[in-house]
Coordinates of C-alpha atoms (C1' of nucleotides) in Angstrom, one line a residue:
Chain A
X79 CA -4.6 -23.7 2.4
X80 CA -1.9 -23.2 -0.3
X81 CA 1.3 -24.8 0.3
X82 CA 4.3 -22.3 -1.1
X83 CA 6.3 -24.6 -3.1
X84 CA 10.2 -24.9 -2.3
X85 CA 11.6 -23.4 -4.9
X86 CA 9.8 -20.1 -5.1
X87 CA 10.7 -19.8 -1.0
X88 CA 14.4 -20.4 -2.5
X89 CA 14.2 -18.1 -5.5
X90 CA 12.7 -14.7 -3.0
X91 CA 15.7 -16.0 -0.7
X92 CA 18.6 -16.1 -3.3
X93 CA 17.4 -12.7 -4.4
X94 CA 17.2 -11.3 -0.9
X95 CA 21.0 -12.6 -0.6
X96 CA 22.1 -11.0 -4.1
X97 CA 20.5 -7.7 -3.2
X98 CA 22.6 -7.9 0.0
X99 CA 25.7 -8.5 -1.6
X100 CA 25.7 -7.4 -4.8
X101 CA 23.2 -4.9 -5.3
X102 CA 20.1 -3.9 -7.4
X103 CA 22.3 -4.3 -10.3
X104 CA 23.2 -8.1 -9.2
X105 CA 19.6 -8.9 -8.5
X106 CA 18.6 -10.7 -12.2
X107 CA 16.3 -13.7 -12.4
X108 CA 19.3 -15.6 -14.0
X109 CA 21.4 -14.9 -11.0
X110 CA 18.2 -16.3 -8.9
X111 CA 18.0 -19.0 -10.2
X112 CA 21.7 -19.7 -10.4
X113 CA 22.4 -19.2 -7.0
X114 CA 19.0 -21.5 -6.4
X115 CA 20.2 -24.3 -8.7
X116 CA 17.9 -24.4 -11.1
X117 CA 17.4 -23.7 -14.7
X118 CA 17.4 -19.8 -15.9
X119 CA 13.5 -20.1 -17.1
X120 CA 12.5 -21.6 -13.5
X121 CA 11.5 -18.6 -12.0
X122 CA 8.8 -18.0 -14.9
X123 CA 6.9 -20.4 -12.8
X124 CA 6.7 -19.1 -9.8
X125 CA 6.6 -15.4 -10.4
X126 CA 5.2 -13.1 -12.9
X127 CA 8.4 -12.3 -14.3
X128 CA 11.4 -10.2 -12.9
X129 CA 9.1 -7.6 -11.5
X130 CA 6.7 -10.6 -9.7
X131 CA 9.9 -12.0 -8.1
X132 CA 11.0 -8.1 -6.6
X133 CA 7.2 -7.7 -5.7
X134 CA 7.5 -10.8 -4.0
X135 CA 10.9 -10.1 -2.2
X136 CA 8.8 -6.6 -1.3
X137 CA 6.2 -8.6 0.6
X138 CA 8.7 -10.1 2.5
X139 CA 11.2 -7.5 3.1
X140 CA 7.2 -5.7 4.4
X141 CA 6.8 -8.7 6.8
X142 CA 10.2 -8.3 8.6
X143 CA 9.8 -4.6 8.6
X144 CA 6.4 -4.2 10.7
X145 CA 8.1 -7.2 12.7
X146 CA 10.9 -4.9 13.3
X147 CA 8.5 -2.2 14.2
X148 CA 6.7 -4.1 16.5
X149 CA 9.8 -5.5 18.5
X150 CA 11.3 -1.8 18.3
X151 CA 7.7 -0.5 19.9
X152 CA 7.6 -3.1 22.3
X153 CA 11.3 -2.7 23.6
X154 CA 10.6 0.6 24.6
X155 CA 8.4 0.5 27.6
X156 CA 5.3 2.1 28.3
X157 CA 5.6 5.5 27.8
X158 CA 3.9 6.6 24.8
X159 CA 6.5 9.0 23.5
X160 CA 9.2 6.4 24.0
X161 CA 7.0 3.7 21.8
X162 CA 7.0 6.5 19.2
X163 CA 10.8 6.9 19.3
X164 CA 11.1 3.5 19.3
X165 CA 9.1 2.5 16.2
X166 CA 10.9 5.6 14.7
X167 CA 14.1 4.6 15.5
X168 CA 13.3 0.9 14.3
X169 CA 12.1 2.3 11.2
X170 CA 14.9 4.2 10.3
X171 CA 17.6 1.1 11.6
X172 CA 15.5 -1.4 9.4
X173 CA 16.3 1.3 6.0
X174 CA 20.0 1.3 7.4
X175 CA 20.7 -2.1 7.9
X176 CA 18.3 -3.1 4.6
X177 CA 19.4 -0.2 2.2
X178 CA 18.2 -2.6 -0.8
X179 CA 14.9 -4.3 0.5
X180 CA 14.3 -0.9 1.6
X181 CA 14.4 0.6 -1.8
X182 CA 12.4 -2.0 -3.7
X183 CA 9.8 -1.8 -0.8
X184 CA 9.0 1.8 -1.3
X185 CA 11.1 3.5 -5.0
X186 CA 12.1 0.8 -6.7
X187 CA 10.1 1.1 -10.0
X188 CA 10.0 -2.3 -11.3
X189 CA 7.9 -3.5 -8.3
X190 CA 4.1 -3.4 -8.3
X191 CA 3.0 -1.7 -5.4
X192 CA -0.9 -2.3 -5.9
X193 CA 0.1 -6.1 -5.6
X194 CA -2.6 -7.4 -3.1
X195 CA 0.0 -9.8 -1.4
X196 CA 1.9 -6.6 -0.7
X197 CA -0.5 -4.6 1.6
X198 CA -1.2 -7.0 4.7
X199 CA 2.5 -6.4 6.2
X200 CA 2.0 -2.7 4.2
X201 CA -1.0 -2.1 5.9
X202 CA 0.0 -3.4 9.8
X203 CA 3.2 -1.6 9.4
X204 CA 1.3 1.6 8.8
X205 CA -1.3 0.7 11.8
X206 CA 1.9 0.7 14.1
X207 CA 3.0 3.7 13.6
X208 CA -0.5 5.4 13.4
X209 CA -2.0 3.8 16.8
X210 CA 1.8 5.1 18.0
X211 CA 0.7 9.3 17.1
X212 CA -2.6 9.0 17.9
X213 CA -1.7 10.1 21.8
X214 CA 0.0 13.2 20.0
X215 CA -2.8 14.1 17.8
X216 CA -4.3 17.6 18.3
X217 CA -6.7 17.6 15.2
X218 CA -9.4 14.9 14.0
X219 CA -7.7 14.3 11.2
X220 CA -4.5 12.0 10.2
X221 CA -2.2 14.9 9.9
X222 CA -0.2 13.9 12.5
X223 CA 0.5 10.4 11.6
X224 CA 1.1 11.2 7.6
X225 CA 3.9 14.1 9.5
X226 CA 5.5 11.5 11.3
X227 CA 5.5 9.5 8.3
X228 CA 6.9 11.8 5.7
X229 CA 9.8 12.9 8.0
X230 CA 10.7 9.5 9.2
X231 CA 10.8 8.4 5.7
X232 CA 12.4 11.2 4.2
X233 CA 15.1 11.4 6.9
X234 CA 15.7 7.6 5.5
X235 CA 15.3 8.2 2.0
X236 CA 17.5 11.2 1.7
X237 CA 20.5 9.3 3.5
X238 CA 20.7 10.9 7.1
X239 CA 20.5 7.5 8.6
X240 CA 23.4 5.5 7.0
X241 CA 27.3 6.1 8.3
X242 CA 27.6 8.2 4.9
X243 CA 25.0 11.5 4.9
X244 CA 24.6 13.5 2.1
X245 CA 25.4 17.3 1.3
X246 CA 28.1 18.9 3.1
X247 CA 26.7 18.3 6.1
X248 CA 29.1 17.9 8.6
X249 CA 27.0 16.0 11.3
X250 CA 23.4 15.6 10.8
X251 CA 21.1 16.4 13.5
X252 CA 19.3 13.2 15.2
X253 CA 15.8 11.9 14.1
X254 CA 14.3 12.1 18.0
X255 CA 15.3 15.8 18.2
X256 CA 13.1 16.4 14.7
X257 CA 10.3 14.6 16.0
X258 CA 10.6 16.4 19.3
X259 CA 10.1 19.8 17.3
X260 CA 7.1 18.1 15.8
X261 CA 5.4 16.6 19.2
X262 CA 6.1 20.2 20.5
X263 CA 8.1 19.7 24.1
Chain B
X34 CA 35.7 28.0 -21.0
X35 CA 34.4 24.3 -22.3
X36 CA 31.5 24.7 -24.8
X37 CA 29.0 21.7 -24.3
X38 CA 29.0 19.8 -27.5
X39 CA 25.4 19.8 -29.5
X40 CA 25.3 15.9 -29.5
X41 CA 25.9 15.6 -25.3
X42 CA 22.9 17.9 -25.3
X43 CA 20.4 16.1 -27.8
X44 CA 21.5 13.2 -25.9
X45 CA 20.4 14.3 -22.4
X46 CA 17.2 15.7 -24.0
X47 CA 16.5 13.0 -25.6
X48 CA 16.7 10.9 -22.5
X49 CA 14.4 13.1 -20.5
X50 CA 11.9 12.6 -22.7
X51 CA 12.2 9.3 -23.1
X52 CA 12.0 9.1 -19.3
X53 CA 9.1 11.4 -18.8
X54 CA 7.3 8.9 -22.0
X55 CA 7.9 5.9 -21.0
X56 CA 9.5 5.5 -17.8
X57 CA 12.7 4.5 -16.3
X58 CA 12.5 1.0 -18.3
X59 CA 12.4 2.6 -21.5
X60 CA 15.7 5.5 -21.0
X61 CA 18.3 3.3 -22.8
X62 CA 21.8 4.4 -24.1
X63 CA 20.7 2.7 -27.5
X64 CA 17.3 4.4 -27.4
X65 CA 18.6 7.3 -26.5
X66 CA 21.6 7.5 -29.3
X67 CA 18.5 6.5 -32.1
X68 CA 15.8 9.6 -31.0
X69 CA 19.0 11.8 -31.6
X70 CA 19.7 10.4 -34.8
X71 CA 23.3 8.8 -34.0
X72 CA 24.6 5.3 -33.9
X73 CA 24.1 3.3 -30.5
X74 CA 28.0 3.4 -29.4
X75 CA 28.0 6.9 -29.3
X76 CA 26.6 8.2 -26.3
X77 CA 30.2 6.4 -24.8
X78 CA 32.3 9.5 -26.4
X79 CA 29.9 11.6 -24.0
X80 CA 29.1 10.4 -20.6
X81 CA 30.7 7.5 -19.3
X82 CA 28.5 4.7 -20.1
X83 CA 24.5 4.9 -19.0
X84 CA 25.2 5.9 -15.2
X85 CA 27.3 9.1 -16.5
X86 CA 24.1 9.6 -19.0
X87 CA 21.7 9.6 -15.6
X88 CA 23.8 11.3 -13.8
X89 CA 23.9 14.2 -16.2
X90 CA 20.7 14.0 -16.8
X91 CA 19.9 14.2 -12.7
X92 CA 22.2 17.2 -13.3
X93 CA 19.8 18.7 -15.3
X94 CA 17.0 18.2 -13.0
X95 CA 18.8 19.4 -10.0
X96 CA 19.3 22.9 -12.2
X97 CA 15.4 23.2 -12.9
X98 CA 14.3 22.0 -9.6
X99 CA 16.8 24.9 -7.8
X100 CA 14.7 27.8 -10.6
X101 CA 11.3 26.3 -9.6
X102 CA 12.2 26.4 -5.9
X103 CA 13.1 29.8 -6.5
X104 CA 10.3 31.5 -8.5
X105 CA 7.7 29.6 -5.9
X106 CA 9.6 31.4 -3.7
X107 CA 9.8 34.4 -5.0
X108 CA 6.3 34.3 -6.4
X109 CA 4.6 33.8 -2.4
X110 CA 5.3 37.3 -1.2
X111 CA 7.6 38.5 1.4
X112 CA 6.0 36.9 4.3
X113 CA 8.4 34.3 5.5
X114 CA 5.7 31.9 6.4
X115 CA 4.1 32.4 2.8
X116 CA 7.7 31.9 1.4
X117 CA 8.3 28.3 3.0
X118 CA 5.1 27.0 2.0
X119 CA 5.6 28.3 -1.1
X120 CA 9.0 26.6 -1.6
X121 CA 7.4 23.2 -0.1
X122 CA 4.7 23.7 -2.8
X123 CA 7.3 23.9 -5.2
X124 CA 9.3 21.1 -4.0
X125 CA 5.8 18.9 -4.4
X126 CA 4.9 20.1 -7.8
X127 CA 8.4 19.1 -9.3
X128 CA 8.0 15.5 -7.9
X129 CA 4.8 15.2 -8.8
X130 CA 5.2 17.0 -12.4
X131 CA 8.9 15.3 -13.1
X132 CA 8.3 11.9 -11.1
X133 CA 11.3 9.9 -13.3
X134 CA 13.7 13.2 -12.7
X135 CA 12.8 13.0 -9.2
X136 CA 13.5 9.3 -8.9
X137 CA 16.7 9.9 -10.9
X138 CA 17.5 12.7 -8.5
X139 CA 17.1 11.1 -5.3
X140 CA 17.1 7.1 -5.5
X141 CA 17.9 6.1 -8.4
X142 CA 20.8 3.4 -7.3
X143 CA 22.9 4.0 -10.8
X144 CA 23.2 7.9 -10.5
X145 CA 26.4 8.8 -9.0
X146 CA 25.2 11.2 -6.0
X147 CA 28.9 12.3 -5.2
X148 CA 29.5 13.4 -8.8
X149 CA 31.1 17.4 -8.9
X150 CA 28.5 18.1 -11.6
X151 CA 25.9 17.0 -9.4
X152 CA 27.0 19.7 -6.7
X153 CA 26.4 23.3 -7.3
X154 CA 22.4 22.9 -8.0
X155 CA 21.5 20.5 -5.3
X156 CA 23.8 22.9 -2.9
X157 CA 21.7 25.8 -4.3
X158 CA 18.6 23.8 -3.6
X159 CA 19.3 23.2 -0.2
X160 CA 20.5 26.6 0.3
X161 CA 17.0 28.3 -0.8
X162 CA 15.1 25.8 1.9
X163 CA 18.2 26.7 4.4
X164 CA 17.3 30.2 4.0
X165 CA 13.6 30.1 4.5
X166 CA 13.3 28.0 7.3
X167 CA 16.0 30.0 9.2
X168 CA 13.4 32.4 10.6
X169 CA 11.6 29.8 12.8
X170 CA 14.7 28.3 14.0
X171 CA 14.4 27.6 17.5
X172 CA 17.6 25.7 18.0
X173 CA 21.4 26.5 17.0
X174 CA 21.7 23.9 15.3
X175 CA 19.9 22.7 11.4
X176 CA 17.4 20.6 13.1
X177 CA 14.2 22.6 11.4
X178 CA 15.6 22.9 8.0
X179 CA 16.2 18.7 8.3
X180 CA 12.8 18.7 9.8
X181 CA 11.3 20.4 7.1
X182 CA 13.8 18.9 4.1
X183 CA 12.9 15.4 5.3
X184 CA 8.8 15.6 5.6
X185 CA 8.5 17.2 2.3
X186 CA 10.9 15.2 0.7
X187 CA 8.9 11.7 2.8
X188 CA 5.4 13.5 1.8
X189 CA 6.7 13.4 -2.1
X190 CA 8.4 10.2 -2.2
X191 CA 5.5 8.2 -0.6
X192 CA 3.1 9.4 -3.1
X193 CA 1.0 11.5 -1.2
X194 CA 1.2 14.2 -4.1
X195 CA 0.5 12.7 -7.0
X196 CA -3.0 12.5 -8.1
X197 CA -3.3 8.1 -6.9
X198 CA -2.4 8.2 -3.2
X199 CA -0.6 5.0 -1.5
X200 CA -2.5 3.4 1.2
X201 CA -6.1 2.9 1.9
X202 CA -6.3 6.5 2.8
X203 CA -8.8 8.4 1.5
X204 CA -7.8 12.0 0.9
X205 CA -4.8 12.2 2.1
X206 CA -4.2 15.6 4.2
X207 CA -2.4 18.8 2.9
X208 CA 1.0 19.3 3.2
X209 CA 0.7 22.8 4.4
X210 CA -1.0 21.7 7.2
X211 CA 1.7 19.5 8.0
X212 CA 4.2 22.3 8.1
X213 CA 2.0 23.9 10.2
X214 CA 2.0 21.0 12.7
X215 CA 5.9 21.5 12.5
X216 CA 6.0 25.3 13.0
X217 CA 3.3 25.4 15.8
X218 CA 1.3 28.3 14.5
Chain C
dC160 C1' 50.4 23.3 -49.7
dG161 C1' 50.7 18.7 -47.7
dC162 C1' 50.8 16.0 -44.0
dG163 C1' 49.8 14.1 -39.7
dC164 C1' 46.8 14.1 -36.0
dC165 C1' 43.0 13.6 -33.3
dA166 C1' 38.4 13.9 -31.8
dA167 C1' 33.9 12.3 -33.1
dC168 C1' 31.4 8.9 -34.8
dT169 C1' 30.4 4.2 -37.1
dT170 C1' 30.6 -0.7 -37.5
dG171 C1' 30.8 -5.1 -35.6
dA172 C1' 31.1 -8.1 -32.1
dC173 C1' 30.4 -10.2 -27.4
dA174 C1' 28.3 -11.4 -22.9
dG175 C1' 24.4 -10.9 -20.3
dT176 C1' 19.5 -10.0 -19.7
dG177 C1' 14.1 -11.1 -19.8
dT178 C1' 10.9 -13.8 -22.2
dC179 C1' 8.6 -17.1 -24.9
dA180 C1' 7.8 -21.9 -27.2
dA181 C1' 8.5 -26.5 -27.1
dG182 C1' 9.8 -30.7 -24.9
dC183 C1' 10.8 -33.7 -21.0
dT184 C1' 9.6 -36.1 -16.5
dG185 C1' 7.9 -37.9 -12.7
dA186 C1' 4.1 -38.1 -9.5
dT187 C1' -0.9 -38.4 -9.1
dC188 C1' -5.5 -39.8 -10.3
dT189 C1' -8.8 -42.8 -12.5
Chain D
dA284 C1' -1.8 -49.5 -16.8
dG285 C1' -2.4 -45.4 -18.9
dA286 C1' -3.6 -40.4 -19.1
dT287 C1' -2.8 -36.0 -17.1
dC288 C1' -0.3 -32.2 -15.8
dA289 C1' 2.5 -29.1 -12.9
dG290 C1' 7.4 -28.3 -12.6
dC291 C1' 11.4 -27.9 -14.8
dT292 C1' 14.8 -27.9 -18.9
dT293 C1' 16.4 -26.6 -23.4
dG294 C1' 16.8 -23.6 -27.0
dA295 C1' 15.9 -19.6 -29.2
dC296 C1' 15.1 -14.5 -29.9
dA297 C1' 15.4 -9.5 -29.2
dC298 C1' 17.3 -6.3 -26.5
dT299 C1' 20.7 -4.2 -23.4
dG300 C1' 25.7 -2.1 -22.2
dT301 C1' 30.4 -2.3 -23.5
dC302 C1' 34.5 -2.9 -25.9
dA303 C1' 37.8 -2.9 -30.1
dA304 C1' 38.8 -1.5 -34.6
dG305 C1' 37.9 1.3 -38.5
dT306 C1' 36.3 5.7 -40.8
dT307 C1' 36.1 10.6 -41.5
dG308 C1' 36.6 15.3 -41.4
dG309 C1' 38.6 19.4 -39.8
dC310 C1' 42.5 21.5 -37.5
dG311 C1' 47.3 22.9 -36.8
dC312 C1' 52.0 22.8 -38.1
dG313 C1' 56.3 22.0 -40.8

DNA sequence: CGCGCCAACTTGACAGTGTCAAGCTGATCT
DNA sequence: AGATCAGCTTGACACTGTCAAGTTGGCGCG
């Protein structure tokens, strides 16, 4: 098929490096191509703009996320529960450790989340972590899964993962006792 | 004590509509200064450049998302069930209704979350969900209210509110059965 | 009363950003 | 050998946030 040309591999992995270390704010298509060694008006080629590159650093910051699910599942034995922690507890280390890709992948507003080259690593991410509840689920529906999804994600989003929680609180309570309380005993 | 002067206001209003307009992209100190009829330096004799403009503005939202958590409450009847769901109801409407005030709110990278100002409503917030999940506790410790804070907060931020879901799914299930899930009947 | 002061605001400038139009260049194909 | 053209450069433009200096109007104080 399509070979992906050099440059636009360097450009997604210059950006990945200034949302690292800099931040959003950091993350220009000026600073891309800079830090790539080409001209500022490179990237034009290669990406829709300054929201095609983020979409595209979205993809890939998706790829190595349902990677990192899958290695977190798989390191957990064979105890269904303990897959579930696992994935959960890769899920919530991959927001940690990936504050910025994590953003763009899911809040950030500049990317375009209906990009088709987003939802394969989108969509197998989500098949993880839904094959994970469906042991757990007591109704036909996807309730259970879209549960498990909203509190693992919100328990990421709203900070209770990083070294620095929000609020006054003085210790927050750990992820695998919340999803204990949902999985009932 | 300190009267609020009228231009610091305009300004924040201003900016709230132009973020509930036309988006995040378009909530500019310059655009901002020109729908309240100044000149574009201003807003800097206000708020301390355009992070000190979102973060007031976040402000704002944190006040009227603490009133419509409490008349949702207030306005489900006394029956503590009735009152969370009511609250989480609440919670949903405001992100769905006020999706760049949310953003601002939550995970907007510029908004300076430890900010004093920022304080007293999103304490009061958290308080109101605090209080209502307190009477299913089954642990000492916060673990319900975290359970609950982070699945509606998830549920809202990965879109399952608004009117175009994420995700191939098809009709995405309720919220309140999800609490449900978490209160076990 | 006059005078100074000072906060609020304006004007002007600067660097940095995304984006477009035009031009160059080197490899590929006929 | 000559045309083609994708990939990149150069240059320009409008827009952004931010800073420095100047203006103004009202207030308190000698």
């Amino acid at each position: 098929m399509s070979e992906t040309p050099p440059l636009r591999e360097a450009l997604i992995q210059a950006g990945i490096g200034l949302l690292a270390e800099g931040g959003p704010a950091t993350l220009t298509l000026r600073q891309a191509a800079l830090r790539a060694g080409v001209s500022h008006a490179a990237p034009a080629h290669h990406f829709n703009g300054l929201p095609g590159l983020l979409t595209a650093i979205a993809a890939r910051a998706f790829d190595t996320f349902a990677q990192t699910l899958q290695t977190a599942r798989d390191g957990a034995g064979d105890d269904p529960r303990a897959r579930l922690h696992g994935i959960c507890q890769g899920y919530l280390t991959f927001a940690a450790a990936h504050a910025g890709l994590f953003h763009l992948m899911f809040t950030a507003p500049e990317v375009d989340r209906r990009d088709p080259t987003l939802e394969p690593a989108a969509e197998l991410s989500y098949q993880i972590l839904q094959q994970a509840c469906r042991p757990f689920a007591t109704h036909a529906d996807d309730r259970l899964e879209v549960a498990v999804w909203s509190m693992v994600h919100g328990y990421a989003a709203l900070g209770f993962c990083t070294p620095t929680p929000p609020r006054p609180m003085a210790k927050p309570p750990e992820f695998s006792d919340l999803l204990n309380e949902l999985l009932q005993t």
